[in-house]
Coordinates of C-alpha atoms and ligand atoms in Angstrom, one line a residue:
Chain B
M1 CA 107.3 115.6 135.9
I2 CA 109.4 114.1 138.6
W3 CA 108.1 111.0 140.3
L4 CA 109.3 108.8 143.2
A5 CA 108.7 105.1 142.8
M6 CA 109.0 102.3 145.4
D7 CA 108.3 98.7 146.1
T8 CA 108.8 96.4 149.2
S9 CA 106.6 93.5 148.3
T10 CA 109.5 91.1 147.7
T11 CA 112.8 90.6 149.6
T12 CA 114.1 93.4 147.4
L13 CA 113.7 96.9 148.6
T14 CA 113.7 99.2 145.6
V15 CA 113.3 103.0 145.1
A16 CA 113.8 105.2 142.1
V17 CA 113.4 108.7 140.9
L18 CA 112.1 109.3 137.3
R19 CA 111.9 112.5 135.2
D20 CA 109.1 111.8 132.7
G21 CA 110.1 108.3 131.4
E22 CA 113.8 108.8 132.2
L23 CA 115.5 107.2 135.2
L24 CA 117.4 109.7 137.3
A25 CA 118.5 107.4 140.1
E26 CA 117.6 104.0 141.4
H27 CA 118.6 101.8 144.4
S28 CA 117.8 98.2 145.1
D29 CA 119.0 95.9 147.9
R30 CA 118.0 92.6 149.3
A31 CA 120.3 92.6 152.2
E32 CA 117.7 91.6 154.8
R33 CA 114.0 91.7 155.3
N34 CA 114.1 95.0 157.2
H35 CA 112.1 97.2 154.9
S36 CA 110.4 99.1 157.7
I37 CA 113.9 100.2 158.9
R38 CA 115.4 100.9 155.5
L39 CA 112.6 102.3 153.3
V40 CA 112.4 106.0 154.4
P41 CA 116.2 106.4 154.7
A42 CA 116.5 104.8 151.2
I43 CA 114.0 107.4 149.9
E44 CA 116.0 110.3 151.4
E45 CA 119.2 108.9 149.9
I46 CA 117.8 108.4 146.4
L47 CA 116.3 111.9 146.3
R48 CA 119.7 113.3 147.3
E49 CA 121.4 111.2 144.7
A50 CA 119.0 112.4 142.0
G51 CA 119.5 116.0 143.2
V52 CA 115.7 116.3 143.8
T53 CA 114.0 117.9 146.8
K54 CA 110.8 116.6 148.2
Q55 CA 109.1 119.8 147.2
Q56 CA 110.0 119.1 143.5
L57 CA 108.2 115.8 143.5
N58 CA 105.1 115.7 141.3
G59 CA 103.9 112.3 142.2
I60 CA 104.5 108.9 143.8
A61 CA 104.1 105.4 142.3
V62 CA 104.1 102.4 144.5
G63 CA 103.8 98.6 144.0
H64 CA 100.6 97.7 145.8
G65 CA 101.4 94.0 145.9
P66 CA 100.7 91.2 146.0
G67 CA 103.6 89.9 148.1
S68 CA 104.6 89.6 151.8
Y69 CA 101.7 91.1 153.8
T70 CA 104.1 93.1 156.0
G71 CA 106.1 94.1 152.9
V72 CA 103.2 95.4 150.9
R73 CA 101.9 97.4 153.9
I74 CA 105.2 99.2 154.4
A75 CA 105.5 100.6 150.9
A76 CA 101.7 101.3 150.7
T77 CA 101.7 103.2 154.0
V78 CA 104.9 105.1 153.3
A79 CA 103.7 106.0 149.8
K80 CA 100.3 107.2 150.9
T81 CA 101.6 109.2 153.9
F82 CA 104.3 110.8 151.7
A83 CA 101.8 111.7 149.0
W84 CA 99.3 113.1 151.5
S85 CA 102.0 115.1 153.4
L86 CA 103.3 116.7 150.2
G87 CA 99.9 117.0 148.6
I88 CA 100.9 115.2 145.4
P89 CA 99.2 112.4 143.4
L90 CA 99.6 108.7 144.3
V91 CA 99.3 105.8 141.8
G92 CA 99.4 102.2 142.8
V93 CA 100.5 99.5 140.3
S94 CA 100.7 95.7 140.5
S95 CA 104.1 94.6 141.8
L96 CA 103.7 91.5 139.6
A97 CA 103.2 93.7 136.5
A98 CA 106.4 95.5 137.5
L99 CA 108.2 92.3 137.9
A100 CA 107.1 91.3 134.3
L101 CA 108.1 94.7 133.0
T102 CA 111.5 94.5 134.7
A103 CA 112.1 91.2 132.9
A104 CA 110.9 92.6 129.5
L105 CA 113.3 95.6 129.9
E106 CA 116.1 93.2 130.6
D107 CA 115.2 91.0 127.7
G108 CA 115.1 94.0 125.3
V109 CA 114.7 92.8 121.7
D110 CA 114.4 89.2 122.9
A111 CA 111.4 90.0 125.1
A112 CA 108.7 87.4 125.2
D113 CA 105.1 88.1 124.3
L114 CA 103.7 86.5 127.5
Y115 CA 105.2 86.8 131.0
I116 CA 104.3 84.9 134.1
P117 CA 105.8 86.8 137.1
V118 CA 106.2 84.7 140.2
M119 CA 106.8 85.5 143.9
D120 CA 107.4 82.9 146.5
A121 CA 104.3 82.5 148.7
R122 CA 105.7 79.4 150.5
R123 CA 104.4 75.8 150.4
G124 CA 104.5 75.6 146.7
Q125 CA 102.3 78.6 146.2
A126 CA 103.1 81.7 144.2
Y127 CA 101.8 85.2 143.9
T128 CA 101.4 85.2 140.2
G129 CA 99.5 86.4 137.2
L130 CA 99.7 86.4 133.4
Y131 CA 100.9 89.5 131.5
G132 CA 101.0 90.3 127.8
R133 CA 103.7 92.6 126.6
T134 CA 102.6 95.6 124.7
E135 CA 104.3 98.7 123.3
L136 CA 103.4 102.3 124.2
P137 CA 103.3 105.0 121.5
D138 CA 106.8 106.1 122.5
G139 CA 108.2 102.6 122.0
Q140 CA 108.5 101.7 125.7
P141 CA 107.4 98.2 126.6
S142 CA 104.4 97.9 129.0
M143 CA 102.3 95.1 130.4
I144 CA 98.6 94.2 130.2
A145 CA 97.1 91.9 132.7
L146 CA 95.5 88.8 131.0
E147 CA 94.8 87.0 134.3
Q148 CA 94.2 88.4 137.7
D149 CA 97.0 88.6 140.2
A150 CA 96.4 85.9 142.8
N151 CA 97.9 83.4 145.1
R152 CA 98.0 80.1 143.2
L153 CA 99.5 76.6 143.6
A154 CA 102.5 76.8 141.2
E155 CA 102.4 73.4 139.6
P156 CA 98.8 73.3 138.4
W157 CA 99.1 76.9 137.4
F158 CA 102.1 76.2 135.2
A159 CA 100.3 73.0 133.9
A160 CA 97.3 75.0 132.8
M161 CA 99.6 77.4 131.0
Q162 CA 100.9 74.6 128.8
T163 CA 98.1 75.3 126.4
V164 CA 99.5 78.7 125.8
K165 CA 102.2 78.7 123.1
T166 CA 105.2 80.5 124.5
W167 CA 105.5 82.1 127.9
K168 CA 108.3 83.0 130.2
V169 CA 108.3 82.7 134.0
V170 CA 110.2 85.5 135.7
G171 CA 110.8 86.7 139.2
E172 CA 111.6 84.5 142.2
T173 CA 112.0 81.5 140.0
D174 CA 114.5 79.8 142.4
A175 CA 111.5 78.9 144.6
F176 CA 109.8 76.9 141.9
T177 CA 112.6 74.9 140.3
S178 CA 110.8 71.5 140.6
A179 CA 107.4 72.9 139.4
L180 CA 109.2 74.5 136.4
Q181 CA 110.8 71.2 135.5
T182 CA 107.4 69.8 134.6
T183 CA 107.0 72.5 131.9
N184 CA 109.0 73.5 128.8
A185 CA 108.8 77.2 129.7
E186 CA 111.7 79.4 129.7
S187 CA 112.4 81.0 133.1
K188 CA 114.6 83.7 134.4
Y189 CA 115.4 84.9 137.9
V190 CA 114.6 88.7 138.1
E191 CA 114.5 91.2 140.9
L192 CA 111.8 93.8 140.9
R193 CA 112.9 97.3 140.0
A194 CA 111.3 100.5 141.1
Y195 CA 112.0 101.9 137.7
A196 CA 109.4 99.5 136.3
I197 CA 107.0 100.7 139.1
G198 CA 107.6 104.3 138.0
L199 CA 107.0 103.6 134.3
L200 CA 103.7 101.8 135.0
G201 CA 102.7 104.5 137.4
L202 CA 103.4 107.3 135.0
E203 CA 101.5 105.4 132.3
R204 CA 98.4 105.1 134.6
F205 CA 98.7 108.8 135.6
A206 CA 98.9 109.8 131.9
K207 CA 95.5 108.1 131.4
G208 CA 94.1 110.4 134.1
E209 CA 94.1 107.7 136.8
Q210 CA 95.2 108.1 140.4
E211 CA 94.4 106.8 143.9
E212 CA 92.1 108.3 146.5
V213 CA 95.0 108.6 148.9
H214 CA 93.2 108.1 152.2
H215 CA 91.5 104.9 151.0
F216 CA 94.5 103.4 149.3
V217 CA 95.3 99.9 150.5
P218 CA 97.5 97.1 149.2
N219 CA 96.2 94.3 147.1
Y220 CA 96.7 91.3 149.4
T221 CA 94.8 89.1 146.9
Q222 CA 93.3 87.2 149.8
L223 CA 91.5 87.7 153.1
A224 CA 93.4 87.3 156.4
E225 CA 93.3 83.7 157.6
A226 CA 91.1 84.5 160.6
E227 CA 88.5 86.0 158.3
V228 CA 88.5 83.0 156.0
N229 CA 88.0 80.7 159.0
W230 CA 85.2 83.0 160.4
L231 CA 83.4 83.0 157.0
A232 CA 83.7 79.2 156.8
K233 CA 82.2 78.8 160.2
Q234 CA 79.3 81.1 159.3
Q235 CA 78.4 78.8 156.4
G236 CA 78.4 75.8 158.7
Chain I
M1 CA 103.1 130.4 166.8
Q2 CA 104.3 130.0 170.3
G3 CA 105.0 126.6 171.8
T4 CA 106.0 123.1 170.7
Y5 CA 103.4 121.3 168.6
I6 CA 103.9 117.5 168.5
L7 CA 101.8 115.3 166.2
A8 CA 101.6 111.9 167.7
V9 CA 100.5 108.6 166.2
E10 CA 99.6 105.4 168.1
T11 CA 98.9 102.0 166.4
S12 CA 100.3 99.5 168.9
C13 CA 97.2 97.3 169.1
D14 CA 93.7 97.8 167.6
E15 CA 93.1 101.6 167.8
T16 CA 94.4 103.9 165.1
A17 CA 95.0 107.2 166.9
A18 CA 96.5 110.6 166.2
S19 CA 96.7 113.7 168.3
V20 CA 98.3 117.2 168.4
V21 CA 99.7 118.2 171.8
R22 CA 101.1 121.6 172.7
D23 CA 104.1 121.6 175.1
G24 CA 103.3 118.1 176.3
R25 CA 100.3 119.4 178.2
E26 CA 97.6 120.9 176.1
V27 CA 95.6 118.4 173.9
L28 CA 94.5 120.3 170.8
S29 CA 93.0 117.2 169.2
N30 CA 92.7 113.5 170.1
V31 CA 91.3 111.3 167.4
V32 CA 90.8 107.6 168.0
S33 CA 89.4 105.1 165.5
S34 CA 88.6 101.9 167.4
Q35 CA 88.5 98.5 165.6
I36 CA 86.6 96.9 168.4
E37 CA 83.6 96.1 166.1
T38 CA 85.9 94.5 163.6
H39 CA 87.5 92.2 166.1
Q40 CA 84.4 91.4 168.2
R41 CA 83.4 88.5 165.9
F42 CA 86.8 86.9 166.4
G43 CA 86.5 87.2 170.2
G44 CA 89.9 89.0 170.4
V45 CA 92.3 91.1 168.4
V46 CA 93.5 89.4 165.2
P47 CA 97.0 90.9 164.4
E48 CA 96.8 90.6 160.6
V49 CA 93.3 92.2 160.5
A50 CA 94.4 95.0 162.9
S51 CA 97.4 95.8 160.7
R52 CA 95.2 96.0 157.6
K53 CA 92.8 98.3 159.3
H54 CA 95.6 100.6 160.4
V55 CA 96.8 101.0 156.8
E56 CA 93.2 101.8 155.8
S57 CA 92.7 104.7 158.2
V58 CA 96.1 106.0 159.2
T59 CA 96.3 109.1 157.0
M60 CA 92.7 109.9 157.5
I61 CA 93.1 109.9 161.2
I62 CA 96.2 112.1 161.0
E63 CA 94.5 114.6 158.8
Q64 CA 91.5 114.8 161.2
A65 CA 93.9 115.3 164.1
I66 CA 95.6 118.2 162.3
E67 CA 92.4 119.8 161.2
E68 CA 90.8 119.6 164.6
A69 CA 93.9 121.1 166.1
G70 CA 93.4 124.1 163.8
I71 CA 97.0 124.1 162.6
K72 CA 98.8 123.6 159.4
P73 CA 101.3 120.7 159.0
S74 CA 104.0 123.2 158.4
E75 CA 103.4 124.6 161.9
L76 CA 104.3 121.2 163.6
S77 CA 107.5 120.9 165.6
A78 CA 107.9 117.2 165.6
I79 CA 106.3 113.8 164.7
A80 CA 106.1 111.2 167.5
V81 CA 105.0 107.6 167.3
T82 CA 104.6 104.5 169.5
Q83 CA 107.8 102.4 169.1
G84 CA 106.6 99.6 171.4
P85 CA 105.7 97.5 173.1
G86 CA 102.7 96.1 171.1
L87 CA 101.8 94.0 168.1
V88 CA 104.7 94.2 165.7
G89 CA 102.5 94.4 162.5
S90 CA 100.3 97.1 164.0
L91 CA 103.3 99.1 165.4
L92 CA 105.0 99.0 161.9
V93 CA 102.1 100.8 160.2
G94 CA 102.2 103.8 162.6
I95 CA 106.0 103.9 162.6
V96 CA 106.4 104.0 158.8
A97 CA 103.6 106.5 158.4
A98 CA 105.2 108.7 161.1
K99 CA 108.6 108.4 159.5
A100 CA 107.3 109.2 156.0
M101 CA 105.6 112.3 157.5
A102 CA 108.7 113.4 159.4
S103 CA 110.7 112.9 156.2
A104 CA 108.3 114.7 153.9
L105 CA 107.9 117.7 156.2
D106 CA 111.6 117.6 157.3
L107 CA 110.6 117.4 161.0
P108 CA 112.3 115.7 164.0
F109 CA 111.1 112.2 164.7
I110 CA 110.5 110.8 168.2
G111 CA 109.8 107.1 169.1
V112 CA 107.8 106.7 172.3
H113 CA 107.3 103.8 174.8
H114 CA 103.6 103.0 175.0
I115 CA 103.5 102.5 178.7
A116 CA 105.5 105.8 179.3
G117 CA 102.6 107.3 177.3
H118 CA 100.0 105.8 179.6
I119 CA 102.0 107.2 182.6
Y120 CA 102.5 110.7 181.2
A121 CA 98.8 110.9 180.2
N122 CA 98.3 111.7 183.9
G123 CA 100.3 114.9 183.4
L124 CA 98.0 116.2 180.6
D125 CA 95.8 118.1 183.0
R126 CA 97.9 118.6 186.1
E127 CA 101.5 118.9 187.4
L128 CA 103.1 115.6 188.2
Q129 CA 105.1 115.6 191.4
Y130 CA 108.1 113.4 191.9
P131 CA 109.0 111.0 193.3
L132 CA 105.9 109.1 192.3
V133 CA 104.7 105.6 191.9
A134 CA 102.6 104.6 188.9
L135 CA 100.3 101.5 188.8
V136 CA 100.1 100.5 185.2
V137 CA 97.1 98.1 184.5
S138 CA 96.1 97.1 181.0
G139 CA 95.4 94.2 178.7
G140 CA 99.1 93.7 178.2
H141 CA 100.6 95.1 181.4
T142 CA 100.5 95.0 185.2
E143 CA 103.4 97.0 186.6
L144 CA 104.4 99.1 189.5
V145 CA 106.8 101.8 188.3
Y146 CA 108.9 104.1 190.6
M147 CA 109.8 107.5 189.1
E148 CA 112.3 109.6 191.0
R149 CA 112.3 112.2 188.3
A150 CA 110.4 112.9 185.1
D151 CA 113.0 111.0 183.1
S152 CA 113.7 107.9 185.3
F153 CA 111.8 104.7 185.5
E154 CA 112.3 101.7 187.8
I155 CA 110.0 98.7 187.4
I156 CA 109.6 97.6 191.0
G157 CA 107.0 95.0 190.3
Q158 CA 105.3 93.3 187.4
T159 CA 103.0 90.4 186.6
R160 CA 104.6 86.9 186.4
D161 CA 101.8 85.5 184.2
D162 CA 98.6 87.2 183.0
A163 CA 98.1 90.9 182.8
V164 CA 95.2 92.3 184.8
G165 CA 93.2 93.1 181.7
E166 CA 93.9 89.7 180.2
A167 CA 92.6 88.1 183.4
Y168 CA 89.4 90.2 183.1
D169 CA 88.9 89.2 179.5
K170 CA 89.4 85.5 180.3
V171 CA 87.0 85.6 183.2
A172 CA 84.5 87.5 181.1
R173 CA 84.7 84.8 178.4
A174 CA 84.1 82.1 181.1
L175 CA 81.0 84.0 182.2
N176 CA 79.9 84.3 178.5
L177 CA 80.1 88.1 178.6
P178 CA 80.7 90.0 175.3
Y179 CA 84.2 91.1 174.1
P180 CA 86.0 93.1 175.4
G181 CA 84.9 91.8 178.8
G182 CA 86.6 94.0 181.4
P183 CA 83.9 96.7 181.6
H184 CA 81.2 94.0 181.8
V185 CA 82.8 92.2 184.7
D186 CA 83.2 95.6 186.5
K187 CA 79.5 96.3 185.9
L188 CA 78.3 92.9 187.1
A189 CA 80.5 93.2 190.2
H190 CA 78.8 96.4 191.1
E191 CA 75.3 94.9 190.7
S192 CA 75.8 92.1 193.1
E193 CA 75.3 92.1 196.9
H194 CA 76.8 88.7 197.3
E195 CA 80.4 87.7 196.8
V196 CA 82.0 84.3 196.0
K197 CA 85.2 84.4 198.1
L198 CA 88.3 83.8 196.0
P199 CA 92.0 83.5 196.9
R200 CA 94.6 86.3 196.7
A201 CA 98.0 85.8 195.2
W202 CA 100.4 87.8 197.5
L203 CA 103.6 86.0 196.4
E204 CA 106.7 86.6 198.6
S205 CA 106.0 89.1 201.4
D206 CA 108.4 91.7 200.1
S207 CA 107.5 91.3 196.5
Y208 CA 105.8 93.9 194.3
D209 CA 105.1 91.3 191.6
F210 CA 101.7 90.1 190.7
S211 CA 100.2 86.8 189.5
F212 CA 96.6 86.4 188.2
S213 CA 96.6 83.0 186.5
G214 CA 95.7 81.2 189.8
L215 CA 92.8 83.5 190.4
K216 CA 91.5 82.9 186.8
S217 CA 91.8 79.2 187.4
A218 CA 89.9 79.6 190.7
V219 CA 87.0 81.2 188.8
L220 CA 87.0 78.4 186.3
N221 CA 87.0 75.9 189.1
V222 CA 83.9 77.4 190.8
L223 CA 82.1 77.3 187.5
N224 CA 83.1 73.7 186.7
Q225 CA 82.3 72.3 190.1
A226 CA 78.9 73.9 190.1
K227 CA 78.3 72.5 186.6
M228 CA 79.2 69.0 187.8
K229 CA 76.8 69.3 190.7
G230 CA 74.1 70.6 188.4
E231 CA 74.0 73.9 190.3
T232 CA 74.2 77.4 188.8
V233 CA 76.5 80.1 190.0
D234 CA 75.4 83.7 190.3
P235 CA 77.7 85.3 187.7
S236 CA 77.6 88.7 189.4
A237 CA 78.6 87.2 192.8
L238 CA 81.5 85.5 191.0
A239 CA 82.5 88.7 189.2
K240 CA 82.3 90.6 192.5
G241 CA 84.6 88.0 194.2
F242 CA 87.1 88.2 191.3
Q243 CA 87.1 92.0 191.2
A244 CA 87.6 92.1 195.1
S245 CA 90.6 89.8 194.8
V246 CA 92.2 91.8 192.0
C247 CA 91.6 95.1 193.7
D248 CA 92.8 93.9 197.1
V249 CA 96.2 92.8 195.7
L250 CA 96.7 95.8 193.5
V251 CA 95.7 98.3 196.2
T252 CA 97.7 96.7 199.0
K253 CA 100.9 96.4 196.9
A254 CA 100.5 100.0 195.6
Q255 CA 100.1 101.2 199.1
R256 CA 103.2 99.4 200.3
A257 CA 105.2 100.9 197.3
V258 CA 103.9 104.4 198.0
E259 CA 105.0 104.2 201.6
Q260 CA 108.3 102.6 201.0
Y261 CA 109.4 105.0 198.3
G262 CA 107.9 108.1 199.9
A263 CA 105.9 108.9 196.8
K264 CA 104.1 112.2 196.6
Q265 CA 101.6 110.9 194.1
L266 CA 100.2 107.5 193.0
L267 CA 99.4 107.5 189.3
L268 CA 96.9 105.0 187.8
A269 CA 97.5 104.3 184.2
G270 CA 96.3 101.9 181.4
G271 CA 93.1 100.6 180.1
V272 CA 92.0 99.0 183.4
A273 CA 92.3 102.4 185.0
A274 CA 88.7 102.9 183.8
N275 CA 87.6 100.2 186.2
R276 CA 85.3 101.7 188.8
G277 CA 85.9 99.2 191.5
L278 CA 89.7 99.8 191.3
R279 CA 89.2 103.6 191.3
T280 CA 87.1 103.5 194.4
E281 CA 89.4 101.3 196.4
L282 CA 92.5 103.3 195.4
T283 CA 90.8 106.5 196.3
K284 CA 89.9 105.1 199.8
M285 CA 93.5 103.9 200.4
C286 CA 95.2 107.1 199.2
S287 CA 93.1 109.3 201.5
E288 CA 94.0 107.0 204.4
V289 CA 97.7 107.2 203.7
N290 CA 97.5 110.9 202.7
V291 CA 99.0 110.5 199.2
E292 CA 97.6 112.3 196.2
L293 CA 95.9 109.9 193.8
V294 CA 96.1 110.9 190.1
L295 CA 93.5 109.2 187.9
P296 CA 93.6 109.7 184.2
Q297 CA 90.6 111.2 182.5
M298 CA 88.4 108.5 180.9
Q299 CA 89.4 109.3 177.3
Y300 CA 93.1 108.8 178.3
C301 CA 92.7 105.4 179.9
T302 CA 92.3 103.4 176.7
D303 CA 94.9 103.7 174.0
N304 CA 95.2 107.2 172.5
A305 CA 97.8 109.3 170.8
A306 CA 97.6 112.3 173.2
M307 CA 99.5 110.3 175.8
I308 CA 102.2 109.6 173.1
G309 CA 102.5 113.3 172.5
A310 CA 102.8 114.0 176.2
A311 CA 105.6 111.4 176.5
A312 CA 107.4 112.7 173.4
F313 CA 107.7 116.1 175.0
V314 CA 110.0 114.7 177.6
K315 CA 112.4 113.6 174.8
W316 CA 111.9 116.9 173.0
N317 CA 113.0 118.7 176.1
Q318 CA 116.1 116.6 176.2
G319 CA 116.8 117.2 172.5
R320 CA 116.8 113.4 172.0
F321 CA 115.3 112.4 168.7
S322 CA 115.0 109.0 166.9
P323 CA 116.7 108.2 163.6
L324 CA 114.5 107.4 160.5
N325 CA 115.9 103.9 160.6
M326 CA 114.3 103.3 164.0
K327 CA 113.1 99.8 164.6
A328 CA 109.7 98.7 166.0
E329 CA 110.3 97.2 169.5
P330 CA 107.4 94.8 170.3
L331 CA 108.9 93.9 173.7
M332 CA 110.5 97.2 174.5
S333 CA 111.3 98.0 178.2
L334 CA 110.8 101.4 179.8
K335 CA 114.4 101.6 180.8
S336 CA 115.8 101.0 177.3
W337 CA 113.5 103.7 176.0
I338 CA 114.4 106.5 178.4
E339 CA 118.0 105.7 177.9
Q340 CA 117.9 105.7 174.1
Ligands
LIG1 ZN1 97.8 100.7 176.2

């Protein structure tokens, strides 16, 4: 089973090719926010590097967000169009879960039990969730969502977590240095890896889950501002 | 299979569209999914909402276009997409979808200028004859374009402020007409026997440029003054006056351009090309000066992908394709496109 994995929800553009659980090739860069320019060429390059043709692909895993609206749209659109064009399955996974898994893979034996992945959503806000580390039958680490992915104010979110014993904040931690100082949590800057997207995608697919390609959309976690305003006006 | 089959995608604003065009002429399918109902409640297109809608429907619309054309994806010759101008978020969805498809199917990729598409749409059902002049009128554009050949563009005049379609929408809003307002103003103008006289903005005597913001202000003035005096204005007479002023300026400048450039044809292009008042006046003028007027079929006036397929064929013929790292160009000029 050869799968292509991708994510553009953060400033990092990341693509990977996996055979079963094994990583064949991976490329990540955070040169600039030009994912719409780079993503398709990066896919072509990574397939070449892995020595895999498009026709050999068995499926596509994509980070469905949350994250930058434009960013999550780019990977979601490329992934669904690729999957539809090739007639292969598509699986979307949480980009935050993948961020947490990236950290756990890095942490290895020192991995924490609870991870709080964070992405900068500006003005003290974070795209974030709460994930519990678990182990798959083959010994690979995985993540279970304990709280929904959402856009939250970082400081009160961290404060509420203080009741939980040990937790680790991972991801774009550099955007939350002052909020993190109010806690005693461990934190670590981590860049999302498509490898983690691929692992989570394969796990979902093994459970018999996949997307209805035409209807696949990113998880923005919130309505567009104009819709929020319109709804508020309706309620007077 | 004989011929060149181009699948074209267009998402520059609020329509998700896909089409298969054979040899730049024969439209095998033309699927347009309009978001008008979605944006109506906001009174205009909301870019973030439009972008989200495009993601929702893009592959479905492409699949429908291919199925209706009765071909297999493997029989396509190239994938084309609108590169600009337009709303950047909307453009990006169509662009990355088209790139992904070109990559997955190993097909050439062609970026297309949206306005070039509107212009070449006139060639979908007849032979274009050069040199020609095109009058491009839409919600975002008001331009007079001189084309000496199929692959040359010279902008000889453009709006200095509002586009025609924009002026129509603003006047429609002032008259409390539903969004999008253009067709309603056109309809009202036709129903009226009276006309509120409004000024015309001719600018310098040799200029082909346009200005519509003064006219829009004149309409608002009439409404405000009537309100202050406690009078009511007949909205249809005001619509008629507005439409008369717009048409007078567009038709007169188009006539001068056609005569000065010795054009064989005058092309009307863009969303406002559906305006009945403008079509009537242009028809009258062209028969007087003995120039062929080319009006697009109604389904090719508003945004569609068949026109993008028609324009892409010009690039196909030149063997000029776009790289998969092509950028969206929200402010792209016609000249930079034809030269790229
Ligand atoms: Zn248009």
